[in-house]
PDB file of C-alpha atoms in Angstrom:
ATOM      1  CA  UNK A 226     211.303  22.162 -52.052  1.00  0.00           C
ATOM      2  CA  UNK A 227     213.805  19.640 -52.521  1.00  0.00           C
ATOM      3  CA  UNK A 228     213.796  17.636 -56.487  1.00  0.00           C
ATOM      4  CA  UNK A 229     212.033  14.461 -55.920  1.00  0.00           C
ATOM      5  CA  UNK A 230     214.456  11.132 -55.842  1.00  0.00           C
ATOM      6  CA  UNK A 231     213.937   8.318 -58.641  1.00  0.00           C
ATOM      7  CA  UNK A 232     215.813   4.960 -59.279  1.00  0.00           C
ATOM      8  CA  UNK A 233     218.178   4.224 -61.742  1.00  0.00           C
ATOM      9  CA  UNK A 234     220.130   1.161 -62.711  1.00  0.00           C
ATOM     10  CA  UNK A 235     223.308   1.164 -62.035  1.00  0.00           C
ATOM     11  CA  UNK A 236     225.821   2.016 -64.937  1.00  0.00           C
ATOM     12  CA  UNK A 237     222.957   3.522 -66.690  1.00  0.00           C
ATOM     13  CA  UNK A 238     224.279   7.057 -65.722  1.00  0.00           C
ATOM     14  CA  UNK A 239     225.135  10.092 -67.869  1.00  0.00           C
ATOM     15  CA  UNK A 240     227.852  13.099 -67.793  1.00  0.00           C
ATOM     16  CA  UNK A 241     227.098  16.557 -66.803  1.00  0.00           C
ATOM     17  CA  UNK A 242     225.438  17.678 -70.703  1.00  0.00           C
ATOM     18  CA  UNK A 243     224.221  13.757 -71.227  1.00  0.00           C
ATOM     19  CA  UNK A 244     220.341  12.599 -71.423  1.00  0.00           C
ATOM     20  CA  UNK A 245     219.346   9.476 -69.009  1.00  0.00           C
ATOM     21  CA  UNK A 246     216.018   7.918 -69.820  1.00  0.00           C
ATOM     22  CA  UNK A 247     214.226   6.768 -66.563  1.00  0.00           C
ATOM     23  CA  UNK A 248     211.070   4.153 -68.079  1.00  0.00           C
ATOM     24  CA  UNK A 249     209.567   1.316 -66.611  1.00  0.00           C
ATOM     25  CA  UNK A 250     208.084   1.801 -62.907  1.00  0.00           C
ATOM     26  CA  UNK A 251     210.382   4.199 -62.046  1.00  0.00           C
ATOM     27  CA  UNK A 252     209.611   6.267 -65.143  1.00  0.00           C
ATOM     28  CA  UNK A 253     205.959   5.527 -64.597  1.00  0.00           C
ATOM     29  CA  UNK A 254     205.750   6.933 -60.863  1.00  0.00           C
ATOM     30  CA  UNK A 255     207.588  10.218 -62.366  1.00  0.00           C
ATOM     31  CA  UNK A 256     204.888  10.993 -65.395  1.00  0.00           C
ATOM     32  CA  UNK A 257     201.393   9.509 -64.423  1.00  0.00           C
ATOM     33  CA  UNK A 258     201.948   9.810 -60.287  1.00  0.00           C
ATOM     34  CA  UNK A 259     204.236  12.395 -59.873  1.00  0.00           C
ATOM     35  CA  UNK A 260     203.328  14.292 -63.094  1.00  0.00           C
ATOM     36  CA  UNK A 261     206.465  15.372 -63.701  1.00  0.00           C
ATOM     37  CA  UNK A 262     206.878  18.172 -66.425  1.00  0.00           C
ATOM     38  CA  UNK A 263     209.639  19.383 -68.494  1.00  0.00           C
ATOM     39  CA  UNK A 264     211.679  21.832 -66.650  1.00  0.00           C
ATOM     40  CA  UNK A 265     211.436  20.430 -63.575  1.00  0.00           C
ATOM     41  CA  UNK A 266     214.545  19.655 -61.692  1.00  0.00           C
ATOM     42  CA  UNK A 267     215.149  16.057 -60.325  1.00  0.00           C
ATOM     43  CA  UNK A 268     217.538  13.255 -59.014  1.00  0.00           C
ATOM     44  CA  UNK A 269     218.740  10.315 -59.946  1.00  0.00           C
ATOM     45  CA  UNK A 270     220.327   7.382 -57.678  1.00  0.00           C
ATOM     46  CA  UNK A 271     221.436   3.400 -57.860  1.00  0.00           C
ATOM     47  CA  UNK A 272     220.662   3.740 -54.220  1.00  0.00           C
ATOM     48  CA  UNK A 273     224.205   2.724 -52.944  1.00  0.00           C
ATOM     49  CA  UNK A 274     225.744   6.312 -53.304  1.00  0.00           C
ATOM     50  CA  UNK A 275     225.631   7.392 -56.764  1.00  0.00           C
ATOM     51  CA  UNK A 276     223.108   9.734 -58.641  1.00  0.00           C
ATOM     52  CA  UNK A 277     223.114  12.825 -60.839  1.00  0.00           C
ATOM     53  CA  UNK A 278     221.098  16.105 -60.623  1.00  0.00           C
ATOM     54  CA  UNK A 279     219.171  17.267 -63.618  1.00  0.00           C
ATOM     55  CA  UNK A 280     216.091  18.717 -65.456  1.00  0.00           C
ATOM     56  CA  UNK A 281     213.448  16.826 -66.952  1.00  0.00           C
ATOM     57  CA  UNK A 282     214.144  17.489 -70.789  1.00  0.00           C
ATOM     58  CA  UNK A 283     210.872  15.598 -72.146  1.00  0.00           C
ATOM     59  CA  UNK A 284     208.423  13.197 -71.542  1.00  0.00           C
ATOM     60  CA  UNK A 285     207.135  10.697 -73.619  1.00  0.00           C
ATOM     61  CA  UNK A 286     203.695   8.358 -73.244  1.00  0.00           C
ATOM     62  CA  UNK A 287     202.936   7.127 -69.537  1.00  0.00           C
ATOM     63  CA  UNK A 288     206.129   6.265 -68.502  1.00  0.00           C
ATOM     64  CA  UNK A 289     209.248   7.473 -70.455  1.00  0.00           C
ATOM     65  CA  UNK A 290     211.148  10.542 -69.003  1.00  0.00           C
ATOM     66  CA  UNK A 291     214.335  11.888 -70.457  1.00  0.00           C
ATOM     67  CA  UNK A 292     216.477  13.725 -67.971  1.00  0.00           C
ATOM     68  CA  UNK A 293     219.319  16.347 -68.910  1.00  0.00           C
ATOM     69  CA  UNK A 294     222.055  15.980 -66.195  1.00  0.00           C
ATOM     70  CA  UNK A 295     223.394  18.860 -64.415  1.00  0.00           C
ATOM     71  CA  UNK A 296     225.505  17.344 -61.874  1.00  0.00           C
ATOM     72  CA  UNK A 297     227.242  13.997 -61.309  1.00  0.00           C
ATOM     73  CA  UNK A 298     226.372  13.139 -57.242  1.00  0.00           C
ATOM     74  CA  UNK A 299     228.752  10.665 -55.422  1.00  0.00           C
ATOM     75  CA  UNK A 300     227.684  10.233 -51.533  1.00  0.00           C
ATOM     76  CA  UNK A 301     230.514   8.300 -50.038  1.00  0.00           C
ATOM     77  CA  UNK A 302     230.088   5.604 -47.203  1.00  0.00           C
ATOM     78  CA  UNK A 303     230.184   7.118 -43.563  1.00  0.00           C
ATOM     79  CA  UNK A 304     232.732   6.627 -41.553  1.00  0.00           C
ATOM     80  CA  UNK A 305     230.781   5.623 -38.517  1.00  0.00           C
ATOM     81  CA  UNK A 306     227.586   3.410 -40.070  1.00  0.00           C
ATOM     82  CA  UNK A 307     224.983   2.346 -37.799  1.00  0.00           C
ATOM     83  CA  UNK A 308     223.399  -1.239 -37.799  1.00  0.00           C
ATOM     84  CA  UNK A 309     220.113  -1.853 -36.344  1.00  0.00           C
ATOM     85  CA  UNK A 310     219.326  -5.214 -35.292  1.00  0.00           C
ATOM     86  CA  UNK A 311     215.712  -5.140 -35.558  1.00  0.00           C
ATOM     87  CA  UNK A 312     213.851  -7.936 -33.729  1.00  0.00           C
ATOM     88  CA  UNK A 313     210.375  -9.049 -36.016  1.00  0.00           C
ATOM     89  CA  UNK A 314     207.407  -7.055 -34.953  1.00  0.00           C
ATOM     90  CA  UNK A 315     203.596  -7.918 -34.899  1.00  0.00           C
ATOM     91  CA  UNK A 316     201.621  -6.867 -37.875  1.00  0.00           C
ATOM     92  CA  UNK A 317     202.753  -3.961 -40.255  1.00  0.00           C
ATOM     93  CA  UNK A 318     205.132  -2.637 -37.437  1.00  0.00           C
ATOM     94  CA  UNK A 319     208.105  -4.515 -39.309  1.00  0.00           C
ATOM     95  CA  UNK A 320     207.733  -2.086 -42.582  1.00  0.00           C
ATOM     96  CA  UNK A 321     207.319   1.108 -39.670  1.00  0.00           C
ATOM     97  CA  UNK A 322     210.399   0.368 -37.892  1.00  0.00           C
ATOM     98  CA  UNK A 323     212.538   0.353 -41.253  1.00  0.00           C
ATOM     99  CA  UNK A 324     210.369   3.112 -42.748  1.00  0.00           C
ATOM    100  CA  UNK A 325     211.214   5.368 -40.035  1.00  0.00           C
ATOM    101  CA  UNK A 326     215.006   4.281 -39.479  1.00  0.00           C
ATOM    102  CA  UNK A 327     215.590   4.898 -43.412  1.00  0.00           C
ATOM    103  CA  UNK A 328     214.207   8.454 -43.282  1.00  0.00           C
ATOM    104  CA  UNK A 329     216.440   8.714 -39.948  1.00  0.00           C
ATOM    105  CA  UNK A 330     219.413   7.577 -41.932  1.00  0.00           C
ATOM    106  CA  UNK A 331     220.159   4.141 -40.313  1.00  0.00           C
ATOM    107  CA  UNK A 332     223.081   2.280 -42.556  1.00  0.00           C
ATOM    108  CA  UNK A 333     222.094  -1.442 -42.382  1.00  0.00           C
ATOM    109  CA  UNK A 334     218.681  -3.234 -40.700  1.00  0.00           C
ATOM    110  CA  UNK A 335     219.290  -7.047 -39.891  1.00  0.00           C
ATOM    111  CA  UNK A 336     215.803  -8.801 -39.398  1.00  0.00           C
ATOM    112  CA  UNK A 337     215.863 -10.992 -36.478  1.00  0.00           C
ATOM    113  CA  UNK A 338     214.236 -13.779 -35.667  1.00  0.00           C
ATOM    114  CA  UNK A 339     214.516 -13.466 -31.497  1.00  0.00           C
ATOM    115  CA  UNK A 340     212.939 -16.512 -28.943  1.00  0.00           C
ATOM    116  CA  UNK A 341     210.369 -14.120 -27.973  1.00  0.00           C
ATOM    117  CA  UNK A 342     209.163 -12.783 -31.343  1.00  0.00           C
ATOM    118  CA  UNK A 343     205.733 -13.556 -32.316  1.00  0.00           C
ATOM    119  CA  UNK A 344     206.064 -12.964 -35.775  1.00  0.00           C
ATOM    120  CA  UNK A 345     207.499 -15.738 -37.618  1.00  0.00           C
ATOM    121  CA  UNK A 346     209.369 -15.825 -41.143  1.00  0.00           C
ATOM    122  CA  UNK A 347     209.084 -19.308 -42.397  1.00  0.00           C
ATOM    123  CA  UNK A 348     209.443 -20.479 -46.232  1.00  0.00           C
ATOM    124  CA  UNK A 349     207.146 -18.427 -48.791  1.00  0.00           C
ATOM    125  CA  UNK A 350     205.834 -16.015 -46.247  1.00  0.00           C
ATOM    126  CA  UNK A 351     209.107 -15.037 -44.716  1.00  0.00           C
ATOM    127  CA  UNK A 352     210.093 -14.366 -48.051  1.00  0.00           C
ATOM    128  CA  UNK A 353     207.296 -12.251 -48.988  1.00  0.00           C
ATOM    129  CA  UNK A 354     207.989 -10.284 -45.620  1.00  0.00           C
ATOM    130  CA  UNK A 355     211.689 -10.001 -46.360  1.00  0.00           C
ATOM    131  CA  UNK A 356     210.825  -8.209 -49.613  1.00  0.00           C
ATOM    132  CA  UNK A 357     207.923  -5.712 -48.014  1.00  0.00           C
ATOM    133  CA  UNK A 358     211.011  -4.578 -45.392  1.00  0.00           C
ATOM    134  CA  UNK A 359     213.145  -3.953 -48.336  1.00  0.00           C
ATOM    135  CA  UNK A 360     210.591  -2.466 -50.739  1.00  0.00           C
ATOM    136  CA  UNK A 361     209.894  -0.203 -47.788  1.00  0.00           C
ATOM    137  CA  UNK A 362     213.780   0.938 -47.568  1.00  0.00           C
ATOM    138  CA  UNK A 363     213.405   1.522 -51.134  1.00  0.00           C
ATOM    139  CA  UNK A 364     210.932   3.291 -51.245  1.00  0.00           C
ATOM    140  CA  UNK A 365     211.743   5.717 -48.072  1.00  0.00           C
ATOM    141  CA  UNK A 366     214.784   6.253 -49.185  1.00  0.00           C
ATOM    142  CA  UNK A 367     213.642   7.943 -51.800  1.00  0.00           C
ATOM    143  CA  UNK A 368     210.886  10.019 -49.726  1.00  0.00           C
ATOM    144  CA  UNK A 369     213.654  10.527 -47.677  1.00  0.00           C
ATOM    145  CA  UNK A 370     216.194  12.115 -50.873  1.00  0.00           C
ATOM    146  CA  UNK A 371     218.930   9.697 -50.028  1.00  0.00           C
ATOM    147  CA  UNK A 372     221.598   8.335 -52.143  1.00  0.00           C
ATOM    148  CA  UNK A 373     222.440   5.446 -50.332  1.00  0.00           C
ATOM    149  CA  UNK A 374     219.611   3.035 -49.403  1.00  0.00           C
ATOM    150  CA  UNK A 375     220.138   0.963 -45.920  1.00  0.00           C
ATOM    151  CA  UNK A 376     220.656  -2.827 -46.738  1.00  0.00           C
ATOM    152  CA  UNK A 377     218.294  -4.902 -45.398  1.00  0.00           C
ATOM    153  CA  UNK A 378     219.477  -8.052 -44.925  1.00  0.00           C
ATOM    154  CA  UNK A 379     218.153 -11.679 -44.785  1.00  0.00           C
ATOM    155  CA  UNK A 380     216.872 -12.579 -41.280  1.00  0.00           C
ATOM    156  CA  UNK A 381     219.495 -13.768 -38.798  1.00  0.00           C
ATOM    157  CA  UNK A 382     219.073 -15.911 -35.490  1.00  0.00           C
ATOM    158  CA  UNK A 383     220.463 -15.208 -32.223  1.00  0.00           C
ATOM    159  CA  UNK A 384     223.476 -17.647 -33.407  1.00  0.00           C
ATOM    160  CA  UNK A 385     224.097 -15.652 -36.573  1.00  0.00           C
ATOM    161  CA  UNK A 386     224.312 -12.535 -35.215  1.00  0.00           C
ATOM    162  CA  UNK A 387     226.743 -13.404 -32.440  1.00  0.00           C
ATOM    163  CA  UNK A 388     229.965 -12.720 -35.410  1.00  0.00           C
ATOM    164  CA  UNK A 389     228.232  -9.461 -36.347  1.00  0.00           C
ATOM    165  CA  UNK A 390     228.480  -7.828 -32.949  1.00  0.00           C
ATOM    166  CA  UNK A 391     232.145  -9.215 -32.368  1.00  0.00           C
ATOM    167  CA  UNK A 392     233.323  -7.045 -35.413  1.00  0.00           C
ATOM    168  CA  UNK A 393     231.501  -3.952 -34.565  1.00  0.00           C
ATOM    169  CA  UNK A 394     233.282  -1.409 -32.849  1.00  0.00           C
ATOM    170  CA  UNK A 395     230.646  -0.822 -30.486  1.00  0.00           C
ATOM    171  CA  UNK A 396     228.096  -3.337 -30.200  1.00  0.00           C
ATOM    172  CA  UNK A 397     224.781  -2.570 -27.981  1.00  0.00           C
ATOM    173  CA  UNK A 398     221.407  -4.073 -26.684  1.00  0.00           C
ATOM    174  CA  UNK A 399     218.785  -1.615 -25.911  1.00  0.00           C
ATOM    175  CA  UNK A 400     217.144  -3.097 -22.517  1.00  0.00           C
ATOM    176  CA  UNK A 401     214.946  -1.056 -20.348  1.00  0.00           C
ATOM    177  CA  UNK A 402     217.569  -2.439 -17.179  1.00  0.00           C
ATOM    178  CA  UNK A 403     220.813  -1.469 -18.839  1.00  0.00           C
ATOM    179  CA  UNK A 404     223.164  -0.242 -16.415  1.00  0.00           C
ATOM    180  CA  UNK A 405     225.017   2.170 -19.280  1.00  0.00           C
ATOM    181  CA  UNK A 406     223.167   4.993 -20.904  1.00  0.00           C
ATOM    182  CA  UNK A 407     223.403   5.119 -24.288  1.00  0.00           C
ATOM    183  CA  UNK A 408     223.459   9.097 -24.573  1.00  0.00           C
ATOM    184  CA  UNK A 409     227.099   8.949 -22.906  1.00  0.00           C
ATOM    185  CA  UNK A 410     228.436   5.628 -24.603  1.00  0.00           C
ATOM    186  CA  UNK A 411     231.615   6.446 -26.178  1.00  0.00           C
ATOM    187  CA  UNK A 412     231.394   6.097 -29.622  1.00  0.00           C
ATOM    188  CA  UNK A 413     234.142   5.111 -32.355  1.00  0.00           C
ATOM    189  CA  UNK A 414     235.518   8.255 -35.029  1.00  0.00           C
ATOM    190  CA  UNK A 415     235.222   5.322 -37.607  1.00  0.00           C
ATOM    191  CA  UNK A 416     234.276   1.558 -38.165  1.00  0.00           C
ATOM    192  CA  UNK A 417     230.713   0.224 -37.233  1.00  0.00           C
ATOM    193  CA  UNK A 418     228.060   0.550 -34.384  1.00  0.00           C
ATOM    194  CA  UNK A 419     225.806  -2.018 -34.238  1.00  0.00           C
ATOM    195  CA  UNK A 420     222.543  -1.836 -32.112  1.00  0.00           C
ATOM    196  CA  UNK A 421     219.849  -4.698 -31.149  1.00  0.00           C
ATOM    197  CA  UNK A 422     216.519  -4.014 -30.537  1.00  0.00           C
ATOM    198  CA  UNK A 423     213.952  -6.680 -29.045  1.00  0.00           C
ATOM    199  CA  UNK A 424     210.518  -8.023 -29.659  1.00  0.00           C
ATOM    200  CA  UNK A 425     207.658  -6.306 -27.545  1.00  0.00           C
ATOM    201  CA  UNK A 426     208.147  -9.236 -25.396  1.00  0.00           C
ATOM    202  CA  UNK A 427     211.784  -8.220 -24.426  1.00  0.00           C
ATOM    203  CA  UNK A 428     215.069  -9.709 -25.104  1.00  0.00           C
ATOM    204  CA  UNK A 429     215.661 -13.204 -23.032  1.00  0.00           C
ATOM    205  CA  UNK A 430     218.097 -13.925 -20.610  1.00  0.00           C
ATOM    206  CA  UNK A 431     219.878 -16.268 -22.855  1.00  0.00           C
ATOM    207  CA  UNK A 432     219.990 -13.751 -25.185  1.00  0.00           C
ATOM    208  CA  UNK A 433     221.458 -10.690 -23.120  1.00  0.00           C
ATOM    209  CA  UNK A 434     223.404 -13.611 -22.435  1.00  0.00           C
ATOM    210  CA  UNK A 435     224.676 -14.407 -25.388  1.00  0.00           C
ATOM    211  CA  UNK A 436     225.252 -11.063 -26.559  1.00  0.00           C
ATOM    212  CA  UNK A 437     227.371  -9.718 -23.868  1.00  0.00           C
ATOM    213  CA  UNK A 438     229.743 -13.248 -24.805  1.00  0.00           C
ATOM    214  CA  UNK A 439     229.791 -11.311 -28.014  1.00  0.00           C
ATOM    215  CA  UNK A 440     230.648  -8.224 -26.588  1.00  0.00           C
ATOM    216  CA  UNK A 441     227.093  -6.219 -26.635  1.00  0.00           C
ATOM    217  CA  UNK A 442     226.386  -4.922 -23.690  1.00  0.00           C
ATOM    218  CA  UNK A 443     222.915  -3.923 -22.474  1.00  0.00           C
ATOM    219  CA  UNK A 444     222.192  -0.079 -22.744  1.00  0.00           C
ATOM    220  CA  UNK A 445     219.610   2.081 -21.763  1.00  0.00           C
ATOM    221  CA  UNK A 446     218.025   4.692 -24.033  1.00  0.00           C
ATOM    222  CA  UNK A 447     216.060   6.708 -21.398  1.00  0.00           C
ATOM    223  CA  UNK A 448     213.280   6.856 -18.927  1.00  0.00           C
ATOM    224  CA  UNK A 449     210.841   5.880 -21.209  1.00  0.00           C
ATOM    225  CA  UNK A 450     210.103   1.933 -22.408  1.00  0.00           C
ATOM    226  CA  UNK A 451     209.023   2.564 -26.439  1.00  0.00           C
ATOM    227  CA  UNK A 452     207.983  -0.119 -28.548  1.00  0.00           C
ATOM    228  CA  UNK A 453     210.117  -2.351 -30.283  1.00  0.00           C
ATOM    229  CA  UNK A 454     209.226  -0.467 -33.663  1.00  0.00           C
ATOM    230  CA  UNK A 455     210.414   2.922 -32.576  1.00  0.00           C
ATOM    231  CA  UNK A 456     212.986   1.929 -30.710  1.00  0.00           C
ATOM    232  CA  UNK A 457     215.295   1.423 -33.894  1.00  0.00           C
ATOM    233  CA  UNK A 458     214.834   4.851 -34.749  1.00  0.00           C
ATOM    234  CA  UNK A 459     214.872   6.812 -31.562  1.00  0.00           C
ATOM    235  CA  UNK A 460     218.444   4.995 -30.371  1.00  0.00           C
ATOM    236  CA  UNK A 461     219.972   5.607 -34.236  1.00  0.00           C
ATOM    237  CA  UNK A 462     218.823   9.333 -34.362  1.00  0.00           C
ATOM    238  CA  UNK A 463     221.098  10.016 -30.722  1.00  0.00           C
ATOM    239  CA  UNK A 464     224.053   8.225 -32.356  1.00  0.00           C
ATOM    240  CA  UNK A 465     223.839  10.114 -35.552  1.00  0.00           C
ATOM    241  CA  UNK A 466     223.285  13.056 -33.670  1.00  0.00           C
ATOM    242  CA  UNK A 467     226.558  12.250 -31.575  1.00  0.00           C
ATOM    243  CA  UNK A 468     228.673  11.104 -34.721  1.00  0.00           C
ATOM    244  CA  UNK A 469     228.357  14.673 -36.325  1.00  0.00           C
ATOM    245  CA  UNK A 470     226.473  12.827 -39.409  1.00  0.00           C
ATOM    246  CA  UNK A 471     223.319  15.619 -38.439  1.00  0.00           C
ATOM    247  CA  UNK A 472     225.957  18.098 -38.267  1.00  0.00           C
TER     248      UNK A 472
END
């Protein structure tokens, strides 16, 4: 079984033969949930590539663990990362569709707020959803033992998102009518693919519209019509499949 994944602050890494002390909620999780002992291996990450590899080398109270390191880890970016353009969902579907695209591996989730949606983020609720989506890549990242957390970013119109898919190097919108399958899109060796997914309700024609200005053509992910909160994941896990990043 794999070492269990914990955060760290950034800069408050050690050498290979140095102690880190993980407290707070972090160090809480690892003593009262996880009931970590000494001798037990673990990891360390900022979340944005870094970590270390060690043994826990004592524990102290409810919430204090002291970690020897055993080796420095550096995860550098990929070469081809993968944005998903994740129109809001009803309900709790929001915190499934990046919970699932984390453990996948998806780079970067851009909330968006699409003429069909139901959901609406407005003032102190949007906010409050905003955080759950990134609490959630937090925290599957680290169910998931990655180094590098996805971004989530703030929520983005139709407008907003126009510059983002003029700067990928292949931009798409999944639609149940596109005329190009994604399984046999050809894909860039580096830079950024950036993928759209719509509300339950379906992307509108102004929007297809807009997007193919952009350069986002509609694709078609197979036979099947799957719900906008599995979407995300089902269309990134056949591009990192094709990109070698399962390799």
């Amino acid at each position: 079984m794999t070492a269990p994944v914990f955060v760290l602050e950034p800069g408050a890494f050690a050498p290979v033969g140095g102690t880190v002390r993980l407290d707070g909620p972090e160090g809480r999780h690892a003593v009262s949930v996880k009931r970590l002992e000494p001798g037990e291996d673990v990891v360390l990450t900022d979340g944005q590539g870094r970590g270390v590899a060690g043994v826990v080398a004592a524990v102290q109270g409810k919430d204090v663990l002291e970690v020897e390191v055993r080796e420095v880890l550096d995860e550098p970016e990929p070469e081809v990362r993968i944005t998903v353009v994740q129109a809001l969902p009803k309900g709790d579907r929001g915190e499934l569709a990046v919970e699932l695209m984390t453990e996948a591996g998806i780079d970067r989730i851009v909330p968006w707020a699409a003429a069909r949606c139901v959901t609406q983020w407005r003032g102190e609720r949007g906010a409050k959803a905003l955080a759950k989506w990134r609490a959630t890549a937090r925290e599957a990242g680290k169910q998931s033992r990655r180094l590098r957390f996805p971004v989530v970013t703030d929520l983005m119109t139709t407008r907003q998102l126009a510059p983002l898919l003029r700067e990928a190097d292949l931009a798409a919108v999944l639609h149940e009518e596109g005329a190009l399958p994604l399984a046999t899109a050809e894909l860039p060796a580096k830079g950024g693919i950036v993928l759209v997914v719509g509300p339950e309700g379906g992307v509108a024609p102004e929007e297809l519209a807009a997007f193919a200005e952009a350069g986002a053509a509609a694709h078609k992910l197979g036979p099947s019509v799957l719900r906008t909160s599995t979407a995300g994941v089902a269309a990134g896990s056949v591009l990192l499949a094709r990109t070698g990043r399962w390799s």
